[in-house]
mmCIF file of C-alpha atoms (C1' of nucleotides) and ligand atoms in Angstrom:
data_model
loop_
_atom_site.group_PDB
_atom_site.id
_atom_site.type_symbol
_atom_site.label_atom_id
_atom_site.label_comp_id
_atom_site.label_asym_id
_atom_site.label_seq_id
_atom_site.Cartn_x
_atom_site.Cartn_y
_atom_site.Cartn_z
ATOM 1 C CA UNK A 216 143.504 93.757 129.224
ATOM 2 C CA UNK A 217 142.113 94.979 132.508
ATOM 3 C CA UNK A 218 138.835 96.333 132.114
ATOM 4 C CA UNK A 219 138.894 100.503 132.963
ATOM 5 C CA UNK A 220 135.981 102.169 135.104
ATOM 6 C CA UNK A 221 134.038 105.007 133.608
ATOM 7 C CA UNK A 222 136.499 107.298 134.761
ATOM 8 C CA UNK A 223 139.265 106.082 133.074
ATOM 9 C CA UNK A 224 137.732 105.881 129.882
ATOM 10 C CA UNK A 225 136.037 109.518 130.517
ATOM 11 C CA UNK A 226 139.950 110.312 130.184
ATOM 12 C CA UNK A 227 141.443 108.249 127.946
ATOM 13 C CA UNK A 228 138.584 109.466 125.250
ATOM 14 C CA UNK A 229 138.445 112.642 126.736
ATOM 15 C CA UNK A 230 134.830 112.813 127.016
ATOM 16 C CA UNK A 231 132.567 113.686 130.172
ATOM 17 C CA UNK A 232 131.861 110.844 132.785
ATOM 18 C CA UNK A 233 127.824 111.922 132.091
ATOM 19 C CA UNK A 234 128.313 111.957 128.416
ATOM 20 C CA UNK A 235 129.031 108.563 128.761
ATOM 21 C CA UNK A 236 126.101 107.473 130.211
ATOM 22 C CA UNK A 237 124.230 109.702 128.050
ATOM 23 C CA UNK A 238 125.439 107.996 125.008
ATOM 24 C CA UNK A 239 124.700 104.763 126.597
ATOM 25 C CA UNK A 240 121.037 106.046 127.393
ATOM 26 C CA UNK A 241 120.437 106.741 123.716
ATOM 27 C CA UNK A 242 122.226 103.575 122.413
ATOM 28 C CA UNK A 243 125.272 105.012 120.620
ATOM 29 C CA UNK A 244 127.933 103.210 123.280
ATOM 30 C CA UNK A 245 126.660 99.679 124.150
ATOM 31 C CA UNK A 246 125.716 98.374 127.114
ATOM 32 C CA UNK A 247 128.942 97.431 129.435
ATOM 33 C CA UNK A 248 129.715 94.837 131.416
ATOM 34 C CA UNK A 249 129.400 95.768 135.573
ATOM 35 C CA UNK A 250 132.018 95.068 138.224
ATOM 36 C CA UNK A 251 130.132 92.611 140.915
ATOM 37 C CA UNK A 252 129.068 96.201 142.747
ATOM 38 C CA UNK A 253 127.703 97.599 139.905
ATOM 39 C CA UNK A 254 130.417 99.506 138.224
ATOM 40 C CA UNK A 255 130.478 100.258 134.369
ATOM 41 C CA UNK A 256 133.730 98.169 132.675
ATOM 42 C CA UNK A 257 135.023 98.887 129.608
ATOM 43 C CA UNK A 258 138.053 98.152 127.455
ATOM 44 C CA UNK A 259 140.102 99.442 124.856
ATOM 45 C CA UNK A 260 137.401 98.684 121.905
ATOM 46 C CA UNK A 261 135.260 101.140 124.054
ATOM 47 C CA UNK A 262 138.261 103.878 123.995
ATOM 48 C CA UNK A 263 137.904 103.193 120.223
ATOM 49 C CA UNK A 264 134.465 103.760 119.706
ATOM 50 C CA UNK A 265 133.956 106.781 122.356
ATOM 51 C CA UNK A 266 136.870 108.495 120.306
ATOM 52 C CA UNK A 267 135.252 107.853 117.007
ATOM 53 C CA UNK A 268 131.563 108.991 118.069
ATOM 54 C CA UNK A 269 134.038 112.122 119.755
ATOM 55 C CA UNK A 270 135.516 113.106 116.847
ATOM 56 C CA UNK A 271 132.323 112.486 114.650
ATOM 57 C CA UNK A 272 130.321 115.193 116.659
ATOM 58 C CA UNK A 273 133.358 117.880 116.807
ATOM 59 C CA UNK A 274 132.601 117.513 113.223
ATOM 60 C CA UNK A 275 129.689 118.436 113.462
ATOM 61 C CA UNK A 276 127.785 115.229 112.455
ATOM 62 C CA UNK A 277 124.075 114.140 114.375
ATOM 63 C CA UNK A 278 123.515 111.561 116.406
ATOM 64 C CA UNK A 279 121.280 109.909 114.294
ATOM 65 C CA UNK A 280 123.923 110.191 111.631
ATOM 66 C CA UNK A 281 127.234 108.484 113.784
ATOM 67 C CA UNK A 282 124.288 105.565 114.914
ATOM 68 C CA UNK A 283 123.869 104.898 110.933
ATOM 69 C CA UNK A 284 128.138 105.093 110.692
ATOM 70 C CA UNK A 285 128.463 102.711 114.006
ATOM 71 C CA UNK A 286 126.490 100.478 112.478
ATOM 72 C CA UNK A 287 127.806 100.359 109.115
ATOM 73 C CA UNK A 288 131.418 99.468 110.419
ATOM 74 C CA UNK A 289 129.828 96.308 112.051
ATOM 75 C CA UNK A 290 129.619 95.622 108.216
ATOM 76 C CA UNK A 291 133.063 96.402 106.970
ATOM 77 C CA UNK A 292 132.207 94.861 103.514
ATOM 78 C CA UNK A 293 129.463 97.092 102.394
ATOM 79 C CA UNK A 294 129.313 99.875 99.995
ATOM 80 C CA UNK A 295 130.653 102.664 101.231
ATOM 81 C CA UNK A 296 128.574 105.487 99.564
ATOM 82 C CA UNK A 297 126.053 105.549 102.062
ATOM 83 C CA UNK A 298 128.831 106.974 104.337
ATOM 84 C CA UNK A 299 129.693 109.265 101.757
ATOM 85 C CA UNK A 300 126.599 110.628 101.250
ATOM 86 C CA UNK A 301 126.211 111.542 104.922
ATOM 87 C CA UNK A 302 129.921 113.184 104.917
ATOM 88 C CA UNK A 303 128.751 115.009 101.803
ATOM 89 C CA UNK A 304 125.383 116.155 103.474
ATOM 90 C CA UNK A 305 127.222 117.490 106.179
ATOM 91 C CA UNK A 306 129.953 119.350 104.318
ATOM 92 C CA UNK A 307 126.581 120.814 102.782
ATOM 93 C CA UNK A 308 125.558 121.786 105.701
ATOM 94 C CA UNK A 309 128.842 123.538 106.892
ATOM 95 C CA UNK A 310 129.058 125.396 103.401
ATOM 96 C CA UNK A 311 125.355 126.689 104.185
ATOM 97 C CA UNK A 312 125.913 127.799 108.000
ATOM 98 C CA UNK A 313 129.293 129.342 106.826
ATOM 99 C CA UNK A 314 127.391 131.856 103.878
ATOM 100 C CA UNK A 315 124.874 132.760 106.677
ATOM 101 C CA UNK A 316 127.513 133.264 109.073
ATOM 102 C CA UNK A 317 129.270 135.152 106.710
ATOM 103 C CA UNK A 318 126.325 137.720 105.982
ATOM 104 C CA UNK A 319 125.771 138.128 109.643
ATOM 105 C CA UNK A 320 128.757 139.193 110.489
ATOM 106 C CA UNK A 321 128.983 141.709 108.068
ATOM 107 C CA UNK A 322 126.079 142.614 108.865
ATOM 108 C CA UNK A 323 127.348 143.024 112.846
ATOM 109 C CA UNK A 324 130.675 144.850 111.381
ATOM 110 C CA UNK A 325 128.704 147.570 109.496
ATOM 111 C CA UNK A 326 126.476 148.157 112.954
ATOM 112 C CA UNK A 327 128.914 148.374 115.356
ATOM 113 C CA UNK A 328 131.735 150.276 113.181
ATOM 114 C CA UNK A 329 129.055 152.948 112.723
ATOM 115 C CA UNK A 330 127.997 153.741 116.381
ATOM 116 C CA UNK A 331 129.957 156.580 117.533
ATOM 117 C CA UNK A 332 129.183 156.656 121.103
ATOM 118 C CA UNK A 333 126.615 158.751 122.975
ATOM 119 C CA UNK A 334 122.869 158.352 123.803
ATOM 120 C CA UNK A 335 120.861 154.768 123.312
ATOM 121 C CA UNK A 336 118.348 156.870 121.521
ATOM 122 C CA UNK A 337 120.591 158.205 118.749
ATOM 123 C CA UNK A 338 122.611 154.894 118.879
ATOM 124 C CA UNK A 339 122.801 153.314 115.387
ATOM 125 C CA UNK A 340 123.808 149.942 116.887
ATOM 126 C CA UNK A 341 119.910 150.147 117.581
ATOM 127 C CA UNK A 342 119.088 151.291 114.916
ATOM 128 C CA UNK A 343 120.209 148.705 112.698
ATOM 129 C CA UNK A 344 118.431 146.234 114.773
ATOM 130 C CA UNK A 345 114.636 148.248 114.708
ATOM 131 C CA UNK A 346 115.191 148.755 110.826
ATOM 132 C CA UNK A 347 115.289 145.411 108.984
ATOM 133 C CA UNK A 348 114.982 147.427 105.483
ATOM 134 C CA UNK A 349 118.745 148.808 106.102
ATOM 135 C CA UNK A 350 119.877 145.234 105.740
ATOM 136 C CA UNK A 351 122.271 143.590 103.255
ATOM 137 C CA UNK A 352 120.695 140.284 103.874
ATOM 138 C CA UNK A 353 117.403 141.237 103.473
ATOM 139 C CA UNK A 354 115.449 137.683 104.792
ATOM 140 C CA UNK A 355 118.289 136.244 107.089
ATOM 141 C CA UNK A 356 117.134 132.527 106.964
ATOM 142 C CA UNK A 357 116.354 130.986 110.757
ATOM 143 C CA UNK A 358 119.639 130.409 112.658
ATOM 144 C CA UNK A 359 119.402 126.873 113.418
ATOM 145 C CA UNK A 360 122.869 125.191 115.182
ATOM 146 C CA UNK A 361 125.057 123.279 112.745
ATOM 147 C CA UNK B 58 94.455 152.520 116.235
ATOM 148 C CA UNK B 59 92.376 149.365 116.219
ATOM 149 C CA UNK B 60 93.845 146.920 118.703
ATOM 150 C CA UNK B 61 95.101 143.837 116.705
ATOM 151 C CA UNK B 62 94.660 140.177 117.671
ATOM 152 C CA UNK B 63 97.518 137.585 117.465
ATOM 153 C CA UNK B 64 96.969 136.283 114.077
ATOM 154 C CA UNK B 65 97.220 140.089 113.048
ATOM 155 C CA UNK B 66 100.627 140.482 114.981
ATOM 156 C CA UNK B 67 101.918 137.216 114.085
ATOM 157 C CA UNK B 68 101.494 138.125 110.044
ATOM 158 C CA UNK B 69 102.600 141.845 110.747
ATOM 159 C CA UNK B 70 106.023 140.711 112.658
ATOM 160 C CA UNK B 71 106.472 137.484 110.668
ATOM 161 C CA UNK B 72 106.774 135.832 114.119
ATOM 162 C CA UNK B 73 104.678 132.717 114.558
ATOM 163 C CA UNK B 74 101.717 133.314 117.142
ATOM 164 C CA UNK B 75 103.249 129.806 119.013
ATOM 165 C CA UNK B 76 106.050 131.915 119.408
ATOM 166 C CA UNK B 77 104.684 135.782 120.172
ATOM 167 C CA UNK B 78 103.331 133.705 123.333
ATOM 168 C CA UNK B 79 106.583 131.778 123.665
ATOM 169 C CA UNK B 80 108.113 135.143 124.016
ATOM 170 C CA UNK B 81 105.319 137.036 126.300
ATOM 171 C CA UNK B 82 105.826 133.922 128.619
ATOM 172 C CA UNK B 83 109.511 134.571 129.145
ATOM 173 C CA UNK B 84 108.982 138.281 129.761
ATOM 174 C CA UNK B 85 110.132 139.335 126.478
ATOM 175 C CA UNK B 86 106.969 141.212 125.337
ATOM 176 C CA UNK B 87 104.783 142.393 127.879
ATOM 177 C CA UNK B 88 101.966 141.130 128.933
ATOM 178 C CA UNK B 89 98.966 142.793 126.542
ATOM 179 C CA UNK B 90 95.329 143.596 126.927
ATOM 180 C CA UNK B 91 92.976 141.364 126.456
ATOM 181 C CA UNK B 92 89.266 141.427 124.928
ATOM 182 C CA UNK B 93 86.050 140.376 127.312
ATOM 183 C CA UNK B 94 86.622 136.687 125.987
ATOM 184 C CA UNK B 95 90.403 137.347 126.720
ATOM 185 C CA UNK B 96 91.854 137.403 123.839
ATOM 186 C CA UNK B 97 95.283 139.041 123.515
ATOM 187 C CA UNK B 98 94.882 142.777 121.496
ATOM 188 C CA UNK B 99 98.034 144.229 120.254
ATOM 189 C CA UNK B 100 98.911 147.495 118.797
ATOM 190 C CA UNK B 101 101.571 149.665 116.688
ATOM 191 C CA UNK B 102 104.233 149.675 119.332
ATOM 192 C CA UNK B 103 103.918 145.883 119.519
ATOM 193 C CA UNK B 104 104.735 145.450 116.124
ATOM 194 C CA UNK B 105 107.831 147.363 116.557
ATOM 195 C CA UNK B 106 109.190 145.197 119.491
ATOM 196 C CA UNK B 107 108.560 142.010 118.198
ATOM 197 C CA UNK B 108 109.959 143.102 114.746
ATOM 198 C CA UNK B 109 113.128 144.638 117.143
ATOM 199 C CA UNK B 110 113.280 140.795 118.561
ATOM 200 C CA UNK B 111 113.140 139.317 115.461
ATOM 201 C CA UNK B 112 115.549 140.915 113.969
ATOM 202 C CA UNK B 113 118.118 140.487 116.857
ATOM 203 C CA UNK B 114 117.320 136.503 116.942
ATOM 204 C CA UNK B 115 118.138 136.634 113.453
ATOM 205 C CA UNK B 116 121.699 138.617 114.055
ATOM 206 C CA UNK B 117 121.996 135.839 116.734
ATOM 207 C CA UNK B 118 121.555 137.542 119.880
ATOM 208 C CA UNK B 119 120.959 135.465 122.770
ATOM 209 C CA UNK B 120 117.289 136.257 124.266
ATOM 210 C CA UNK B 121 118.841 137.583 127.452
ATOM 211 C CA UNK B 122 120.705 140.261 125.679
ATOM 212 C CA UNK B 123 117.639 140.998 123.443
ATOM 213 C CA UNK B 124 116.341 141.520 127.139
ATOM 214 C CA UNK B 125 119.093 143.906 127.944
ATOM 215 C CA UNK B 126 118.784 145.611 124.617
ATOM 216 C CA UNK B 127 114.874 146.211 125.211
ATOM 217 C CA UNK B 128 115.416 147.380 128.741
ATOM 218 C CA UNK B 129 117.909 150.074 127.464
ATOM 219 C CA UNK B 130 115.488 151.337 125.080
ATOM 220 C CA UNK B 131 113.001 152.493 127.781
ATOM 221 C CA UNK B 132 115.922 154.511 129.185
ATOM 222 C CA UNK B 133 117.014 156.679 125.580
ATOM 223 C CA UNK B 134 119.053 159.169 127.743
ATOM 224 C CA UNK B 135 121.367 156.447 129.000
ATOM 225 C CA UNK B 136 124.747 155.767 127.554
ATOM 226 C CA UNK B 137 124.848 153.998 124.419
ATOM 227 C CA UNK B 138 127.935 151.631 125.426
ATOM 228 C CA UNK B 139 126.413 148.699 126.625
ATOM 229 C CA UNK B 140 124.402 148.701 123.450
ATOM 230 C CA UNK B 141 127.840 148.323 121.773
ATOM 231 C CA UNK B 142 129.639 146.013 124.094
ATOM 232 C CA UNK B 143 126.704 143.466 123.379
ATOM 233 C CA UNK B 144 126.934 143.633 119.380
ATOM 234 C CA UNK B 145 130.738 143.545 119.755
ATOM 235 C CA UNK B 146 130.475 139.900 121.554
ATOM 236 C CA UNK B 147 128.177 138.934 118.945
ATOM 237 C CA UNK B 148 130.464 139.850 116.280
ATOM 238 C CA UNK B 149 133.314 138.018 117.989
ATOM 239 C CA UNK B 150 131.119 135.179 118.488
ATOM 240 C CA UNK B 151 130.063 134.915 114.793
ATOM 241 C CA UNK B 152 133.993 135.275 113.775
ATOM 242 C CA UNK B 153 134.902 132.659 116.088
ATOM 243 C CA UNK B 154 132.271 130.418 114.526
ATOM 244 C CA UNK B 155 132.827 131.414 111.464
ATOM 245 C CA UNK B 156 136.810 129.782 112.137
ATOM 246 C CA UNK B 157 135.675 126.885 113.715
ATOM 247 C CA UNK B 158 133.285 126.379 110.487
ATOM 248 C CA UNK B 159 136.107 126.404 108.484
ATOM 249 C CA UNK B 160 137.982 124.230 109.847
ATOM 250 C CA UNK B 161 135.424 121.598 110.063
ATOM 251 C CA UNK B 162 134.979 122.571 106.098
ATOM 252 C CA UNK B 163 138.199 121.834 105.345
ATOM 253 C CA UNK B 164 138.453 118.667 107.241
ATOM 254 C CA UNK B 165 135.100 117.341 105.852
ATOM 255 C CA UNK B 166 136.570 118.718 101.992
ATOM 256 C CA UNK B 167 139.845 116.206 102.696
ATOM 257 C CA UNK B 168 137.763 113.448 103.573
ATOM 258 C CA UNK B 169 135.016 113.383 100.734
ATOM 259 C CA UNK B 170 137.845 113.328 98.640
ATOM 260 C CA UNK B 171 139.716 110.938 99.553
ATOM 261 C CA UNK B 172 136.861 108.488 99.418
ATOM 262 C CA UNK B 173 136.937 106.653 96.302
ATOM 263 C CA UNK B 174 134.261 104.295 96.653
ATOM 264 C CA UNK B 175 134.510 100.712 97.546
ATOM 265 C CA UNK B 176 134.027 98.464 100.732
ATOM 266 C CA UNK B 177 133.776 100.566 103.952
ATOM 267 C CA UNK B 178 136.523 98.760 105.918
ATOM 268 C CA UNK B 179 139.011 100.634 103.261
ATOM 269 C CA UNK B 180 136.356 104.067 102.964
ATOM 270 C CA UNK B 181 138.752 107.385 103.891
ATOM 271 C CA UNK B 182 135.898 108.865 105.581
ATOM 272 C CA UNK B 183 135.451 106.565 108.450
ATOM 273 C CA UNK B 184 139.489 106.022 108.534
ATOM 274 C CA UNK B 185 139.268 110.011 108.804
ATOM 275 C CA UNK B 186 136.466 110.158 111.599
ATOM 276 C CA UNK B 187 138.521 107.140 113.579
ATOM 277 C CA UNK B 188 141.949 108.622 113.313
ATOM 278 C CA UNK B 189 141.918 111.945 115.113
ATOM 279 C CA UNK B 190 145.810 112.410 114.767
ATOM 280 C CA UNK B 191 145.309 113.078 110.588
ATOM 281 C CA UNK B 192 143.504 116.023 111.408
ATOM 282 C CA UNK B 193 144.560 119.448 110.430
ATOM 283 C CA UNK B 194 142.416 121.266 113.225
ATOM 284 C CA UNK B 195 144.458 118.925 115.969
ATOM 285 C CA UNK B 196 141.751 119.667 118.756
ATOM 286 C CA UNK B 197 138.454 121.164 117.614
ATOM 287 C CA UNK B 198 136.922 123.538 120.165
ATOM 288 C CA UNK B 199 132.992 122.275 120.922
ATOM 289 C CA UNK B 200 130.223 122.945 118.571
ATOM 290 C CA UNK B 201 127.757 125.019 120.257
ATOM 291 C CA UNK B 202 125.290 126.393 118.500
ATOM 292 C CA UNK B 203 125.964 130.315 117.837
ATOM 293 C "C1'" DA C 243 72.291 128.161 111.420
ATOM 294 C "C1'" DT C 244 76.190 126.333 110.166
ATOM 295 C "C1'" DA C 245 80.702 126.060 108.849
ATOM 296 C "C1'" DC C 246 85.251 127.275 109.394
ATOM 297 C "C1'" DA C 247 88.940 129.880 111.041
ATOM 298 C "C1'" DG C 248 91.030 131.909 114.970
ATOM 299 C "C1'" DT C 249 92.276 131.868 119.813
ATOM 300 C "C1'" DC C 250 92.743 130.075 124.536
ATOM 301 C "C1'" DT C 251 95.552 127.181 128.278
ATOM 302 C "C1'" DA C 252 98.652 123.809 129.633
ATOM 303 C "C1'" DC C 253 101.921 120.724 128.824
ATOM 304 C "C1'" DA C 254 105.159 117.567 126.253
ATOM 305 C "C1'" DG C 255 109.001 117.292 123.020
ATOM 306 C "C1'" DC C 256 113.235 118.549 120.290
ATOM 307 C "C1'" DG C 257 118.929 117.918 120.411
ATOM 308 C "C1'" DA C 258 122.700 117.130 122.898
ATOM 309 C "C1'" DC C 259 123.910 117.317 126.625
ATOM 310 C "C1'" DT C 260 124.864 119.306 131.869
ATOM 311 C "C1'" DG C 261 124.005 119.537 136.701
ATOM 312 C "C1'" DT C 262 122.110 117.961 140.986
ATOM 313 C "C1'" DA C 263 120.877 115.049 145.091
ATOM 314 C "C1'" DG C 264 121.572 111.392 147.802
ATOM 315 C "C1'" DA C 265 123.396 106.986 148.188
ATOM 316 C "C1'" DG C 266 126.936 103.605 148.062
ATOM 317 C "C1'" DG C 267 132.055 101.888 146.616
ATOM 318 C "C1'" DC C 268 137.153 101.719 146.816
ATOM 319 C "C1'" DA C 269 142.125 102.541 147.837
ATOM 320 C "C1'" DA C 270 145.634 104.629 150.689
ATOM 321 C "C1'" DG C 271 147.466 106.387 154.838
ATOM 322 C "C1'" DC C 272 147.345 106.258 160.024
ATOM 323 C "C1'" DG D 37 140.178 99.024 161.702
ATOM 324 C "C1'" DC D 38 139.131 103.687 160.511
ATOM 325 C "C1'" DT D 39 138.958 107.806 158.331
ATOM 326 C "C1'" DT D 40 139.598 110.626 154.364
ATOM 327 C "C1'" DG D 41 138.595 111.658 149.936
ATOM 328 C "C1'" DC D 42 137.634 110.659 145.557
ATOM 329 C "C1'" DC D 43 134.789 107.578 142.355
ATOM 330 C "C1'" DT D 44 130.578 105.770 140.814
ATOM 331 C "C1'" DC D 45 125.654 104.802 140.960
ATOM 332 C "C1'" DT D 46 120.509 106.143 139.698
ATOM 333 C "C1'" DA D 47 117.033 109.225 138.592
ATOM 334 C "C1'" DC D 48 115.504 113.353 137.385
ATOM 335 C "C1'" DA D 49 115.392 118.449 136.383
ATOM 336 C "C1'" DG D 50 117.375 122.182 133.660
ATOM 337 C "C1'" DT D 51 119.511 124.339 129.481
ATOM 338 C "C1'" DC D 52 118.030 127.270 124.797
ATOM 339 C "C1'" DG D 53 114.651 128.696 121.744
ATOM 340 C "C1'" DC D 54 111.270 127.386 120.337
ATOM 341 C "C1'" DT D 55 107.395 123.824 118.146
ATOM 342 C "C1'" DG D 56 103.498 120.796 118.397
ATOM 343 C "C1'" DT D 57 99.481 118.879 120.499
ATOM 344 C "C1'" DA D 58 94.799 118.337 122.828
ATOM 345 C "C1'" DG D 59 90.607 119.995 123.884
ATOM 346 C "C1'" DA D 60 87.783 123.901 124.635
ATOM 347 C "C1'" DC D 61 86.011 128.273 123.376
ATOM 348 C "C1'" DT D 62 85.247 132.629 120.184
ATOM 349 C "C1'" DG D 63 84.497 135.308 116.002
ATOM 350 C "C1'" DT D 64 83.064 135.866 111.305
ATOM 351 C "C1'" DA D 65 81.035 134.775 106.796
ATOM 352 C "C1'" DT D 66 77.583 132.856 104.133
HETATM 353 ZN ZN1 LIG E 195 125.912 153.325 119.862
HETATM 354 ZN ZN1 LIG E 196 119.274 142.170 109.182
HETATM 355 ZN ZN1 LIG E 197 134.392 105.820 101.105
HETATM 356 ZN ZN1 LIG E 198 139.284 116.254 113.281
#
DNA sequence: ATACAGTCTACAGCGACTGTAGAGGCAAGC
DNA sequence: GCTTGCCTCTACAGTCGCTGTAGACTGTAT
């Protein structure tokens, strides 16, 4: 039950020492206890936590998002569909990024299989990229991150 | 051969006039005439480049290889190769999203399921999102956007 | 003449961090 | 006790690719 510095829970959660503080700064981790120096303390409900906002955001989910599922577990006894919904939304928005994705890279695969080498100004690499018409896809929607 | 203003541009490249300055300011187009009252006047070539950066933002290219790609354009006696080595990284960079995206879509698939309604102390999802050792994908790599 | 649309500059903000500077803290070996 | 070397602190700037705003000026149509 000792409490851990920031270091050690950087480590146990596997998640940057400046993360940390960044995630205090916008209020997903709480505010810790200090050692009489000043030193963050945490414990193992922190290691808990860190690892759940961790693995929320290698999924993919916002931070706006894991605040609204932090602060539904602080009310275990509530409907659960709101968390659904946001699991849903997300699995949405994976689906979405993965057709786009998908276009794109055939897109890349017909450009760069038909370059044969030789001058930039014969290059069809180039091309591809000055004529939009050519394209499969013809609007590409905006490439926003996940 | 009427020099165009920005609004012109902007509606001939589909490329919001926020962001044709956006783009001038980062040395992506050149820095254009201007009018006595200084407006910016544009013509056909214009149109051409920021249609050319368009269409590599939407293929994904980072703005420093859009850079690159411009620059090689001025020189159409020069070897076509880098031209190719830069759409080649893109492609593997879209295919190794494109894995990482389906991973998460599996993972996210396995968890909507599994919910079945109720209280959220017993909801799959947020047992899912807390217990990383369930997960197919053991260690996702980071999301970064493409 | 008046209305309205277009354009100008300069700067702040987005999301989700990452990196830096410069200061102070802590444990182990000598 | 002292040095060495890492650990932690705060505060702020930078990343990428834009987007939005404020407040002033310009151009065109009726
Ligand atoms: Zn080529
Ligand atoms: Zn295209
Ligand atoms: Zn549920
Ligand atoms: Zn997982």
């Amino acid at each position: 039950m000792k409490p851990m510095t920031i270091g050690r829970l950087s480590k146990a959660a596997n998640v940057k020492i400046t993360t940390i503080r960044y995630y205090e700064s916008v209020g997903l981790m709480g505010t810790p206890d200090r050692s009489e120096s000043g030193q963050r303390l945490y414990g193992s409900l922190d290691v808990e936590r860190l690892s759940f906002i961790r693995h929320a955001r290698e999924l993919g989910f916002p931070m706006d998002d894991i605040r609204t599922l932090i602060e539904l577990q602080t009310h275990p006894s509530s409907d659960c569909a709101v968390v659904n919904k946001i699991a849903q939304n997300q699995l949405g928005a994976v689906r979405k990024r993965l057709g786009q994705l998908a276009a794109l890279e055939r897109e890349l695969e017909r450009m760069v299989t038909s370059c044969e080498g030789g001058k930039v100004a014969s290059c069809q690499v180039m091309a591809s990229i000055n004529d939009h018409t050519e394209c499969s896809s013809k609007d590409h929607e905006r490439i926003k991150p996940l």
